[in-house]
Tab-separated table of C-alpha atoms and ligand atoms in Angstrom:
chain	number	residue	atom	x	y	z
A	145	UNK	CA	54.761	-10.091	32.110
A	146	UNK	CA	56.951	-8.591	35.498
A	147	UNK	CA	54.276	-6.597	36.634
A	148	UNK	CA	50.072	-5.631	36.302
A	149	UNK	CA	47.928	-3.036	37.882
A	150	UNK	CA	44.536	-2.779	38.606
A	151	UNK	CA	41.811	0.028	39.022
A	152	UNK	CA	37.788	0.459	39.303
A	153	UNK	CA	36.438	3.100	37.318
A	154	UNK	CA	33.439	5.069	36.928
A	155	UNK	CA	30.388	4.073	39.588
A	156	UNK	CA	31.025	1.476	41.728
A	157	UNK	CA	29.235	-2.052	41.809
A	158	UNK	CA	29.018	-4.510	44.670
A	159	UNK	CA	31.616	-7.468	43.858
A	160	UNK	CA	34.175	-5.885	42.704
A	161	UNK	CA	36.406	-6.290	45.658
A	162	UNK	CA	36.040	-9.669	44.579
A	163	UNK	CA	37.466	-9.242	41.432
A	164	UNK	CA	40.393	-7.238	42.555
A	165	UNK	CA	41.004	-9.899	44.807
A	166	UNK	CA	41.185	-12.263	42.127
A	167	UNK	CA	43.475	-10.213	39.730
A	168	UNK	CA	45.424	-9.394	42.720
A	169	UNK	CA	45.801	-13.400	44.287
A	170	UNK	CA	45.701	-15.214	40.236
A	171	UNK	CA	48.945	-12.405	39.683
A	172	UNK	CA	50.645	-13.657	42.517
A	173	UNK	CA	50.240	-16.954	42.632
A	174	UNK	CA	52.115	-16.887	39.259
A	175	UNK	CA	55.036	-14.649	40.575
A	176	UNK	CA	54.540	-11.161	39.431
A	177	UNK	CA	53.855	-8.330	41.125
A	178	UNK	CA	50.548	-6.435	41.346
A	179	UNK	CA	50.162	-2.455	41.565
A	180	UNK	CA	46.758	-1.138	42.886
A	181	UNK	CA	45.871	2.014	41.395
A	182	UNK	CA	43.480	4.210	43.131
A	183	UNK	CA	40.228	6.198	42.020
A	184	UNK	CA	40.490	5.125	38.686
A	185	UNK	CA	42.056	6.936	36.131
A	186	UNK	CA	42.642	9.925	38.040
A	187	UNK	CA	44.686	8.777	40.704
A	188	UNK	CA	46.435	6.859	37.573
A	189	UNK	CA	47.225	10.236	36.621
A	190	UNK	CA	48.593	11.542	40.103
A	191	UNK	CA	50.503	8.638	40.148
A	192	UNK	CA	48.250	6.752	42.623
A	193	UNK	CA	49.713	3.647	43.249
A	194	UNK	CA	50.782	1.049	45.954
A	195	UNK	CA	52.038	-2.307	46.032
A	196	UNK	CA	49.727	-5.577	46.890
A	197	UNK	CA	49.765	-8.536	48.494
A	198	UNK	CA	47.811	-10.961	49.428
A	199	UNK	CA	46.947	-9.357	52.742
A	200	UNK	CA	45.657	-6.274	50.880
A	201	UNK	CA	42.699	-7.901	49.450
A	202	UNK	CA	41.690	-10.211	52.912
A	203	UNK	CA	38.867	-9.620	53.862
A	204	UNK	CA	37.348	-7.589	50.790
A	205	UNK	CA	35.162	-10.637	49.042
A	206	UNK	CA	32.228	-9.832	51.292
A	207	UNK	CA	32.414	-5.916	50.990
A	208	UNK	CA	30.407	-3.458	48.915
A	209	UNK	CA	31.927	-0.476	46.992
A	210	UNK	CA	35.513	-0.993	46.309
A	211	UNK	CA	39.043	-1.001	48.155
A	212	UNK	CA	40.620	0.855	45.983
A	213	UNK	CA	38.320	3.575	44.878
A	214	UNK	CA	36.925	4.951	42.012
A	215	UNK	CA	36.543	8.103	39.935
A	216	UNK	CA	35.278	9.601	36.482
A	217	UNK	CA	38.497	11.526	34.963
A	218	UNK	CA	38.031	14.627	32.681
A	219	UNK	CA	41.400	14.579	32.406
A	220	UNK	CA	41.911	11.157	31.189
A	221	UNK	CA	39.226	11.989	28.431
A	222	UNK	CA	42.033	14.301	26.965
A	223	UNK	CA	45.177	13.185	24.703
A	224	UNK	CA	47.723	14.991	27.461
A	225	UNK	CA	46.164	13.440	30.476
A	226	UNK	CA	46.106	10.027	28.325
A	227	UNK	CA	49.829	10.447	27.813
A	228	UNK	CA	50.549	11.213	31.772
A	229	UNK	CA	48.780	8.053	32.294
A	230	UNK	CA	51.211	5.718	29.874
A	231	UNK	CA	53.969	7.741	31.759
A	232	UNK	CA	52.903	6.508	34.941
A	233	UNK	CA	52.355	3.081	33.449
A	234	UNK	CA	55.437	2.514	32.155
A	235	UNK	CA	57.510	4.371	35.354
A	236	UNK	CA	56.384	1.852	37.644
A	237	UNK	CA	56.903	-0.785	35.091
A	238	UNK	CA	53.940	-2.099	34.995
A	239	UNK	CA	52.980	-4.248	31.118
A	240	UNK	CA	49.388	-5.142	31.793
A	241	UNK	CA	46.187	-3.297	33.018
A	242	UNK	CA	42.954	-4.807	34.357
A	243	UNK	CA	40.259	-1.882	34.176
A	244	UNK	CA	37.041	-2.728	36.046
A	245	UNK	CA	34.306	-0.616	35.579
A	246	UNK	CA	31.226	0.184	32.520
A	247	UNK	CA	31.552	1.385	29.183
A	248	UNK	CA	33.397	4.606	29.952
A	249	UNK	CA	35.630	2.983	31.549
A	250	UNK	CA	36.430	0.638	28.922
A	251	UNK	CA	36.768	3.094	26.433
A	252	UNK	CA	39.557	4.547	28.460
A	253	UNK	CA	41.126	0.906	28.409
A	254	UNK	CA	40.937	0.542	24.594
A	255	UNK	CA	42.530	3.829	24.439
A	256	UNK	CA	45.640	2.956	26.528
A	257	UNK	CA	45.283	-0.419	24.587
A	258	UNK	CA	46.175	1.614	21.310
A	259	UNK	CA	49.366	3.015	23.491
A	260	UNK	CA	50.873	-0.756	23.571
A	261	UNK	CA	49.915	-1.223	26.982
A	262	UNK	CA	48.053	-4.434	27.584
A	263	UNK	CA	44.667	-4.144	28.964
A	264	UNK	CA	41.729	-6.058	29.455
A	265	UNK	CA	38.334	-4.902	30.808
A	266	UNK	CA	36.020	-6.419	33.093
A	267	UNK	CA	32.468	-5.644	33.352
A	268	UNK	CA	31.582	-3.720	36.721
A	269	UNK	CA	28.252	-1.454	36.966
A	270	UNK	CA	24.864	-2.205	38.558
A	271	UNK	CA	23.371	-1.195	35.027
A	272	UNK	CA	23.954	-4.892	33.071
A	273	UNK	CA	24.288	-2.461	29.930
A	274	UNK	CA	26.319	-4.458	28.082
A	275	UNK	CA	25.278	-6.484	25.675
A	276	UNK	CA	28.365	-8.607	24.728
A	277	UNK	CA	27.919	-9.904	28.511
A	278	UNK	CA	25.050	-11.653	29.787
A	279	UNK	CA	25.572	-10.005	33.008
A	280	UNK	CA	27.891	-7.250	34.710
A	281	UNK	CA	29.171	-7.554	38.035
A	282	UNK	CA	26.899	-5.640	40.477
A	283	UNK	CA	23.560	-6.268	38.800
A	284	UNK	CA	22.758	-9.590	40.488
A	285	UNK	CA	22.988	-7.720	44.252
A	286	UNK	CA	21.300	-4.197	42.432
A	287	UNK	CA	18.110	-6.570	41.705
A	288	UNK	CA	18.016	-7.996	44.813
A	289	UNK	CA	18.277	-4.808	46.698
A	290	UNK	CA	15.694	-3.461	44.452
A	291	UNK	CA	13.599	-6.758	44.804
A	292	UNK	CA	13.896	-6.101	48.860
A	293	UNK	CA	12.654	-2.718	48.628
A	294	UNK	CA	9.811	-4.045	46.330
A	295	UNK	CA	8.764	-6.324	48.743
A	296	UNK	CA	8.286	-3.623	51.691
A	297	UNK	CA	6.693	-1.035	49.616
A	298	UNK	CA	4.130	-3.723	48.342
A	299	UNK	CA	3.078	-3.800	51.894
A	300	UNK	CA	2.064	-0.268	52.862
A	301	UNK	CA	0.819	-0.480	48.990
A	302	UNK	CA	-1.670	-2.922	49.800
A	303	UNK	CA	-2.347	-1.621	53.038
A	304	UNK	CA	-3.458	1.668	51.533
A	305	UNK	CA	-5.074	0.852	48.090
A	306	UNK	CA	-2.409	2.764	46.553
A	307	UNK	CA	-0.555	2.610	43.680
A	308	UNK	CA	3.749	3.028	43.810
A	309	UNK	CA	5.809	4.430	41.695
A	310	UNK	CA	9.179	2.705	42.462
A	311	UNK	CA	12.482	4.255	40.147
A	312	UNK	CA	15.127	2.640	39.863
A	313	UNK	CA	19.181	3.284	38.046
A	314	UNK	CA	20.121	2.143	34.861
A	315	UNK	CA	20.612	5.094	32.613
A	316	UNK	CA	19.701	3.934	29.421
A	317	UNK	CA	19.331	0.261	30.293
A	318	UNK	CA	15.864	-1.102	31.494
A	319	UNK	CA	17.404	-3.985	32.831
A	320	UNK	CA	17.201	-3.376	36.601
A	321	UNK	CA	13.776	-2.382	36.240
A	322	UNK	CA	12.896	-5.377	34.073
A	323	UNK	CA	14.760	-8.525	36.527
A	324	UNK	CA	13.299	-7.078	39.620
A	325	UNK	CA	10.064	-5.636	38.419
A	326	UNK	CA	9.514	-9.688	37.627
A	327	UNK	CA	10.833	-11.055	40.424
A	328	UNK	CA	8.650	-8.210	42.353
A	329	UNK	CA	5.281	-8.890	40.179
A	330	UNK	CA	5.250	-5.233	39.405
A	331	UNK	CA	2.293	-4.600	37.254
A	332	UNK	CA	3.854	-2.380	35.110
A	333	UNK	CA	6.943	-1.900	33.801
A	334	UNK	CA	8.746	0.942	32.458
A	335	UNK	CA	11.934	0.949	30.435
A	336	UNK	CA	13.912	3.265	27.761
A	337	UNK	CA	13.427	0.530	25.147
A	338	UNK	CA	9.834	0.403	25.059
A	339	UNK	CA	7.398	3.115	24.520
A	340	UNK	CA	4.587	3.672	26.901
A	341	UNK	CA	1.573	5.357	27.024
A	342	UNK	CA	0.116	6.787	30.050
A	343	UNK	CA	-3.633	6.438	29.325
A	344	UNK	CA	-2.899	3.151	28.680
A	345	UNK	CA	-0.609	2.658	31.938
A	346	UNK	CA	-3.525	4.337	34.162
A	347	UNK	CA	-6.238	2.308	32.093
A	348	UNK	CA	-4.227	-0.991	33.100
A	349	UNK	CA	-3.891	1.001	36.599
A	350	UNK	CA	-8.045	1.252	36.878
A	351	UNK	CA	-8.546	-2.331	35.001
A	352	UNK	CA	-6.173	-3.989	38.171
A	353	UNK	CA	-8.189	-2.585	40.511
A	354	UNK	CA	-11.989	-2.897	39.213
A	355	UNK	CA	-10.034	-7.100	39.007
A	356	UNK	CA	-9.757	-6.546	42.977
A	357	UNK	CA	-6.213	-5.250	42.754
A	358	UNK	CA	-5.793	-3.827	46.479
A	359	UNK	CA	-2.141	-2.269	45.308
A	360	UNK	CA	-0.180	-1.396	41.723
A	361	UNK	CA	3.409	-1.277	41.328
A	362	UNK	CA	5.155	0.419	38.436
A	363	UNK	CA	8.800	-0.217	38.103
A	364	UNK	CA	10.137	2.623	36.567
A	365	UNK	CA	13.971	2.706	34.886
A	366	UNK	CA	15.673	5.930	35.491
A	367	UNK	CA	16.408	6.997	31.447
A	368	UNK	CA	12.474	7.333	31.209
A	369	UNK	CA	11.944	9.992	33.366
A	370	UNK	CA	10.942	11.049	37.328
A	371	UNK	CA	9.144	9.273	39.437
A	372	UNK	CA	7.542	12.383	41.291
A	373	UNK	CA	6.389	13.859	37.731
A	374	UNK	CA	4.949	10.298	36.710
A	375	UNK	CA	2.689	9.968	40.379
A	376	UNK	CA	1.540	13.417	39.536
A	377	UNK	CA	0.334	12.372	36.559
A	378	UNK	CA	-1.214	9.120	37.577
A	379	UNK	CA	-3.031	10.106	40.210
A	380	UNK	CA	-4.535	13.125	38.719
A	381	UNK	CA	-5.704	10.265	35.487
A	382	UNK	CA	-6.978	7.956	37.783
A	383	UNK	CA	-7.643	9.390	41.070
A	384	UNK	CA	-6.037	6.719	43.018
A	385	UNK	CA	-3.406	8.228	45.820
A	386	UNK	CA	-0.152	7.765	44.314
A	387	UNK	CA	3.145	7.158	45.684
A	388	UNK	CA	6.564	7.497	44.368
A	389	UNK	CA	9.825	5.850	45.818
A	390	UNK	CA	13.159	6.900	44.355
A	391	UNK	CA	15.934	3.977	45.230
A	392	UNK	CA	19.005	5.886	43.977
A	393	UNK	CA	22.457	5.626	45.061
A	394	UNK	CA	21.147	2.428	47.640
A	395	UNK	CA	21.328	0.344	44.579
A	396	UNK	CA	24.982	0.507	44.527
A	397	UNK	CA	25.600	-0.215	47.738
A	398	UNK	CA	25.695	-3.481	50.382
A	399	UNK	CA	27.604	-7.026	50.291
A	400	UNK	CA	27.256	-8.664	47.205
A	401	UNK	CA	25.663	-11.552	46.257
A	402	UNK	CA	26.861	-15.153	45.939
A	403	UNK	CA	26.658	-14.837	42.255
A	404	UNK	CA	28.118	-11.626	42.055
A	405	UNK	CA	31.285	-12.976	44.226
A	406	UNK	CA	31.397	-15.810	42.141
A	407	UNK	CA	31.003	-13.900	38.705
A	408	UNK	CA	33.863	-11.509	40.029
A	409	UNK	CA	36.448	-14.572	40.905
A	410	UNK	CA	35.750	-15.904	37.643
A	411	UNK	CA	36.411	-12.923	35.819
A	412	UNK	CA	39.688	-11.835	37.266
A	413	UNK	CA	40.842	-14.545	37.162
A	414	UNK	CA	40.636	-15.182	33.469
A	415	UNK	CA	41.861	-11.220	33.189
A	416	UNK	CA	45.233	-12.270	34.818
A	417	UNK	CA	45.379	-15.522	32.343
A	418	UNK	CA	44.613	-13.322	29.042
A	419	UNK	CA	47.163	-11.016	29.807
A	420	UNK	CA	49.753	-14.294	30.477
A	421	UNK	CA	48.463	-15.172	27.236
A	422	UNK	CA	49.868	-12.002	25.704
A	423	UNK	CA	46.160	-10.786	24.964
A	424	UNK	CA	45.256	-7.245	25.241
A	425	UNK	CA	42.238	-5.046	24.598
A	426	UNK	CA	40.016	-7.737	25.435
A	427	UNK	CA	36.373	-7.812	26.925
A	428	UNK	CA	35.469	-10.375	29.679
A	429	UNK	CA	32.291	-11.514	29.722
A	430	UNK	CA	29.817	-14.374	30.471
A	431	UNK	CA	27.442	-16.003	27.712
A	432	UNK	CA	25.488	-18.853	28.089
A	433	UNK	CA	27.291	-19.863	31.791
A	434	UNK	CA	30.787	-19.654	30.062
A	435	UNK	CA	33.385	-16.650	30.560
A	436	UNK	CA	34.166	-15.501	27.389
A	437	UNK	CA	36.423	-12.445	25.929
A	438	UNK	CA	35.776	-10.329	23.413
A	439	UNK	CA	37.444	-6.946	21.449
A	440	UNK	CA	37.007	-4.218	23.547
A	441	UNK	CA	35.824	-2.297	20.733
A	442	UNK	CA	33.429	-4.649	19.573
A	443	UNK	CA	32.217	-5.205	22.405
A	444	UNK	CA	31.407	-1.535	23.002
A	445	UNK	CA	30.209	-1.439	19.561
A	446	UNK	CA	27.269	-4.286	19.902
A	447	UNK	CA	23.666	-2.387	19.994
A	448	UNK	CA	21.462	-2.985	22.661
A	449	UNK	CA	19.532	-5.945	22.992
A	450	UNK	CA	16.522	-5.866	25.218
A	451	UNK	CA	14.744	-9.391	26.662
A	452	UNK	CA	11.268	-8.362	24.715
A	453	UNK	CA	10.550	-12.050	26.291
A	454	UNK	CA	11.234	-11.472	29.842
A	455	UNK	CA	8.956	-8.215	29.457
A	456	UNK	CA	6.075	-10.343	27.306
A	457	UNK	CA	6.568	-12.802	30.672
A	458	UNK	CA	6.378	-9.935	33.406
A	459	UNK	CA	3.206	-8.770	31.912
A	460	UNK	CA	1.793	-11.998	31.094
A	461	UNK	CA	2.110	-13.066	34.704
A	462	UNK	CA	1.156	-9.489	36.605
A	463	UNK	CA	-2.109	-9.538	34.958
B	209	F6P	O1	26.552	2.847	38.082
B	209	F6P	C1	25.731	3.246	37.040
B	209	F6P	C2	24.794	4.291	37.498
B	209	F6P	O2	24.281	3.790	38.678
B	209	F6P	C3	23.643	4.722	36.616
B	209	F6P	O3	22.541	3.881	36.607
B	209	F6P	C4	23.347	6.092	37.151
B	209	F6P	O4	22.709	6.902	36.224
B	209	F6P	C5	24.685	6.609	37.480
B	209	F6P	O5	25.488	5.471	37.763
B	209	F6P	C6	24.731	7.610	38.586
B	209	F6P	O6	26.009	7.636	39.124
B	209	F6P	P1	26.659	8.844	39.928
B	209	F6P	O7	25.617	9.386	40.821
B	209	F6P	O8	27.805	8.213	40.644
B	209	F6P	O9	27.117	9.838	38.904
């Protein structure tokens, strides 16, 4: 191994400046060089690229979004742009990849894997939708953001009587929604692996507040529909003034937490020692407090598992 690269693909996630800095300072430190390619796999593509050192990653660690960009490629999704790509590889010499980004972007790596170039993947997206990991880089500071925002609208909740609908991202994950509707005490919660019921939701709605509920927050994950439509509904059931906050693109955003730093420098790091190893196609991850690695593919492959626990808890303790 001469020479790696190293891109962030698909939507960005606070920390992972941290893990290019890691791939970028673990590469060096053991004498090769280190190619940053930027906006993904389109500016792999265009042919993107510029050397680093370890002055090109100071002062990143504490810095949302991500130094070298990022992108979603049609391109790249066809066999012709795929081929470019291995051209480009291979031109500027480079034997190893380290793809940061979600499951897209992963499926992109065990594509060029096929292609005999080395490449591992590391787990970057707010979303925490994958379920070989315990967590994904970016979730930990998504929650808390979420959490913050939580905390203010619980406020003017209260002060009003009213009830909030608060959506947040995760596509067709409920995981952002779950952690922080918890940590929040949202009184209901709302995810894409559980049914609801809405007479039941505004029954709970009216119960909470005949209890002496003065507010009633419903955490609501993206996949499951709009917030607007939802506080329509709500309020028209129960007759309590509704509210609904959309989070959106603020989730992806702001410095990222200590565990999401620390998460990051522990994954590229290991992604620069795999690929020393001679490993390709390979999945970091973290189980049980211990990095782990696992086949891309398989790891793509695993079905969704939801914490029905954490929910039974949330519930349990919003009552
Ligand atoms: O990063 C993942 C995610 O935040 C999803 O939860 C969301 O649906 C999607 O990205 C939106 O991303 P964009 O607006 O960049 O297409």
């Amino acid at each position: 191994m001469k020479c790696i690269g190293v891109l962030t693909s698909g939507g960005d996630a606070p920390g992972m400046n941290a893990a290019i800095r890691a791939v970028v300072r673990t590469g060096l430190d053991n004498g090769i060089r280190v190619m940053g390619i930027q906006r993904g796999y389109s500016g792999l593509i265009n042919g993107e690229l510029f050397e680093m050192d370890r002055r090109s990653v100071a002062d990143t660690i504490q810095r949302g979004g991500t130094i070298l960009r990022t992108a979603r490629s049609k391109e790249f999704k066809t066999k012709e742009g795929r081929k470019k790509a291995v051209n480009i590889l291979k031109a500027f010499g480079i034997d190893g990849l380290v793809v940061i980004g979600g499951d897209g972007s992963f499926r992109g790596a065990s594509e060029l894997a096929k292609q005999d170039i080395c490449t591992i993947g590391i787990p970057g997206t707010i979303d925490n939708d994958l379920t070989y990991t315990d967590y994904t880089i970016g979730f930990d500071t998504a929650i808390n953001t979420v959490l913050d925002a939580i905390n203010k609208i619980r406020d003017t909740s209260t002060s009003h009587g009213r009830v909030s609908i608060i959506e947040v991202m995760g596509r067709n994950c409920g995981d952002i929604a779950l952690y922080a509707g918890l940590a929040g005490g949202a009184e209901s919660i709302i995810v894409p692996e559980k049914n609801y019921d809405l007479n039941e939701l505004c029954k709970t709605i009216l119960e909470g507040k005949i209890r002496g509920k003065r507010h009633n927050l419903i955490l609501l994950a993206e996949g499951v529909g709009g917030a607007d439509e939802l506080a329509k509904k709500v309020q028209e059931i129960t007759s309590i003034d509704t509210r609904a906050t959309i989070l959106g693109h603020i989730q992806r955003g702001g410095s990222p937490t200590c565990m999401d730093r620390v998460l990051a420098s522990q994954m590229g790091y290991r992604a620069v020692e795999l690929l020393f190893e001679g490993k390709t196609s390979r999945a970091i991850g973290i189980k049980f407090g211990k990095i782990i690695d696992e086949d891309i593919e398989e790891a793509l492959n695993m079905p969704r598992n939801f914490n029905e626990k954490l929910y039974q808890i949330a519930m349990a303790l919003s009552y």
